[in-house]
Short mmCIF file of C-alpha atoms in Angstrom, two decimals:
data_model
loop_
_atom_site.label_atom_id
_atom_site.label_comp_id
_atom_site.label_asym_id
_atom_site.label_seq_id
_atom_site.Cartn_x
_atom_site.Cartn_y
_atom_site.Cartn_z
CA UNK A 1 94.28 48.06 -114.02
CA UNK A 2 96.31 51.11 -112.70
CA UNK A 3 98.56 48.85 -110.55
CA UNK A 4 102.20 47.97 -110.73
CA UNK A 5 103.97 44.93 -109.24
CA UNK A 6 107.25 45.23 -107.68
CA UNK A 7 109.87 42.64 -106.37
CA UNK A 8 110.80 44.16 -103.09
CA UNK A 9 114.52 43.00 -102.17
CA UNK A 10 115.63 45.72 -100.17
CA UNK A 11 113.62 45.79 -96.96
CA UNK A 12 115.22 47.57 -93.70
CA UNK A 13 114.00 46.37 -90.29
CA UNK A 14 112.59 48.89 -88.09
CA UNK A 15 111.57 49.17 -84.27
CA UNK A 16 108.05 49.72 -85.66
CA UNK A 17 108.22 46.48 -87.43
CA UNK A 18 109.38 44.64 -84.68
CA UNK A 19 106.77 45.63 -82.12
CA UNK A 20 104.09 45.14 -84.86
CA UNK A 21 105.40 41.49 -85.35
CA UNK A 22 105.14 40.70 -81.60
CA UNK A 23 101.57 42.42 -81.12
CA UNK A 24 102.69 45.37 -79.26
CA UNK A 25 101.86 48.00 -81.70
CA UNK A 26 99.58 50.44 -80.14
CA UNK A 27 97.51 51.30 -83.13
CA UNK A 28 94.52 49.22 -84.67
CA UNK A 29 95.47 47.44 -88.03
CA UNK A 30 94.54 44.30 -89.69
CA UNK A 31 94.06 40.94 -87.74
CA UNK A 32 96.83 39.11 -89.58
CA UNK A 33 99.28 42.12 -90.39
CA UNK A 34 102.25 41.94 -92.72
CA UNK A 35 104.92 44.29 -91.03
CA UNK A 36 107.35 46.08 -93.35
CA UNK A 37 107.33 49.94 -93.34
CA UNK A 38 109.54 51.06 -95.82
CA UNK A 39 111.24 49.47 -98.78
CA UNK A 40 112.50 49.75 -102.51
CA UNK A 41 112.74 47.22 -105.44
CA UNK A 42 112.34 46.60 -108.96
CA UNK A 43 108.83 46.94 -110.99
CA UNK A 44 108.16 43.64 -112.71
CA UNK A 45 104.91 44.16 -114.28
CA UNK A 46 102.41 47.19 -114.72
CA UNK A 47 98.89 47.46 -115.51
CA UNK A 48 97.31 48.46 -118.72
CA UNK A 49 96.31 52.18 -117.94
CA UNK A 50 100.10 52.76 -116.08
CA UNK A 51 102.33 54.70 -118.66
CA UNK A 52 104.82 56.43 -116.21
CA UNK A 53 106.31 53.08 -115.06
CA UNK A 54 107.66 50.30 -117.03
CA UNK A 55 109.15 46.64 -115.96
CA UNK A 56 112.76 47.14 -114.67
CA UNK A 57 112.20 50.72 -113.22
CA UNK A 58 113.25 51.08 -109.59
CA UNK A 59 110.25 51.68 -106.92
CA UNK A 60 110.29 53.21 -103.85
CA UNK A 61 107.42 52.63 -101.25
CA UNK A 62 105.23 55.78 -99.76
CA UNK A 63 104.98 55.25 -96.16
CA UNK A 64 101.54 56.64 -96.04
CA UNK A 65 100.29 55.29 -99.09
CA UNK A 66 97.36 57.78 -99.36
CA UNK A 67 99.21 60.92 -98.34
CA UNK A 68 100.74 62.71 -101.33
CA UNK A 69 100.41 66.24 -100.38
CA UNK A 70 99.09 68.65 -97.70
CA UNK A 71 98.35 68.05 -93.94
CA UNK A 72 97.91 64.43 -92.57
CA UNK A 73 94.40 63.71 -91.99
CA UNK A 74 92.82 60.85 -89.72
CA UNK A 75 91.70 59.08 -93.16
CA UNK A 76 95.24 59.26 -94.48
CA UNK A 77 96.97 58.08 -91.39
CA UNK A 78 94.86 54.82 -91.85
CA UNK A 79 97.21 53.89 -95.07
CA UNK A 80 100.33 53.59 -93.24
CA UNK A 81 102.36 50.42 -94.66
CA UNK A 82 103.00 47.94 -91.92
CA UNK A 83 100.62 49.19 -89.17
CA UNK A 84 97.19 50.24 -90.43
CA UNK A 85 97.35 48.15 -93.78
CA UNK A 86 99.52 45.37 -94.99
CA UNK A 87 102.95 46.08 -95.14
CA UNK A 88 106.00 45.37 -97.57
CA UNK A 89 107.64 42.18 -95.74
CA UNK A 90 106.78 39.69 -98.91
CA UNK A 91 108.28 39.08 -101.96
CA UNK A 92 106.03 41.18 -104.08
CA UNK A 93 103.83 44.21 -103.46
CA UNK A 94 101.25 45.90 -105.50
CA UNK A 95 101.26 49.85 -105.93
CA UNK A 96 98.33 51.91 -106.71
CA UNK A 97 99.53 54.47 -109.67
CA UNK A 98 96.20 56.51 -109.21
CA UNK A 99 97.99 59.80 -108.78
CA UNK A 100 100.82 61.45 -110.68
CA UNK A 101 102.52 64.34 -108.46
CA UNK A 102 105.19 66.62 -110.07
CA UNK A 103 106.09 68.93 -107.33
CA UNK A 104 108.18 68.16 -104.25
CA UNK A 105 108.57 70.44 -101.32
CA UNK A 106 111.71 70.13 -99.35
CA UNK A 107 112.43 71.85 -96.04
CA UNK A 108 116.13 72.76 -95.73
CA UNK A 109 119.47 71.76 -97.49
CA UNK A 110 120.41 69.05 -95.21
CA UNK A 111 121.22 65.39 -96.13
CA UNK A 112 117.58 64.22 -95.73
CA UNK A 113 116.25 66.98 -98.02
CA UNK A 114 119.07 66.24 -100.59
CA UNK A 115 118.26 62.45 -100.68
CA UNK A 116 114.72 63.37 -100.93
CA UNK A 117 115.65 65.99 -103.86
CA UNK A 118 117.42 62.99 -105.56
CA UNK A 119 114.49 60.72 -105.44
CA UNK A 120 112.22 63.33 -106.78
CA UNK A 121 114.41 63.87 -109.62
CA UNK A 122 114.75 60.15 -110.58
CA UNK A 123 111.15 60.22 -110.57
CA UNK A 124 110.77 62.94 -113.04
CA UNK A 125 109.47 65.69 -110.86
#
């Protein structure tokens, strides 16, 4: 099993989550959708095939689960948390660990890029 389970204790409430909850999100998704586009938490257990994570590690969700690099495609757009697939608004979430990216491209030197650099560095990139 190449999955990791995380306890998600830090979930922001975004406008997208609100419109999803009241049924006005304009894109198709599961019938009983769990909202929650963004979140962070603590890994509580990892699968046998997972070597880059251990219990107690901090975890951060990738909003578009199947988009790791390159251009967005119609297929990757269907993997957005809390819209096209089940979101993070729950106590636990299983993350797939089928990829291991070591390169991060950041645009500019502003605050968002520097925060991205800090996350990438903490993740080992």
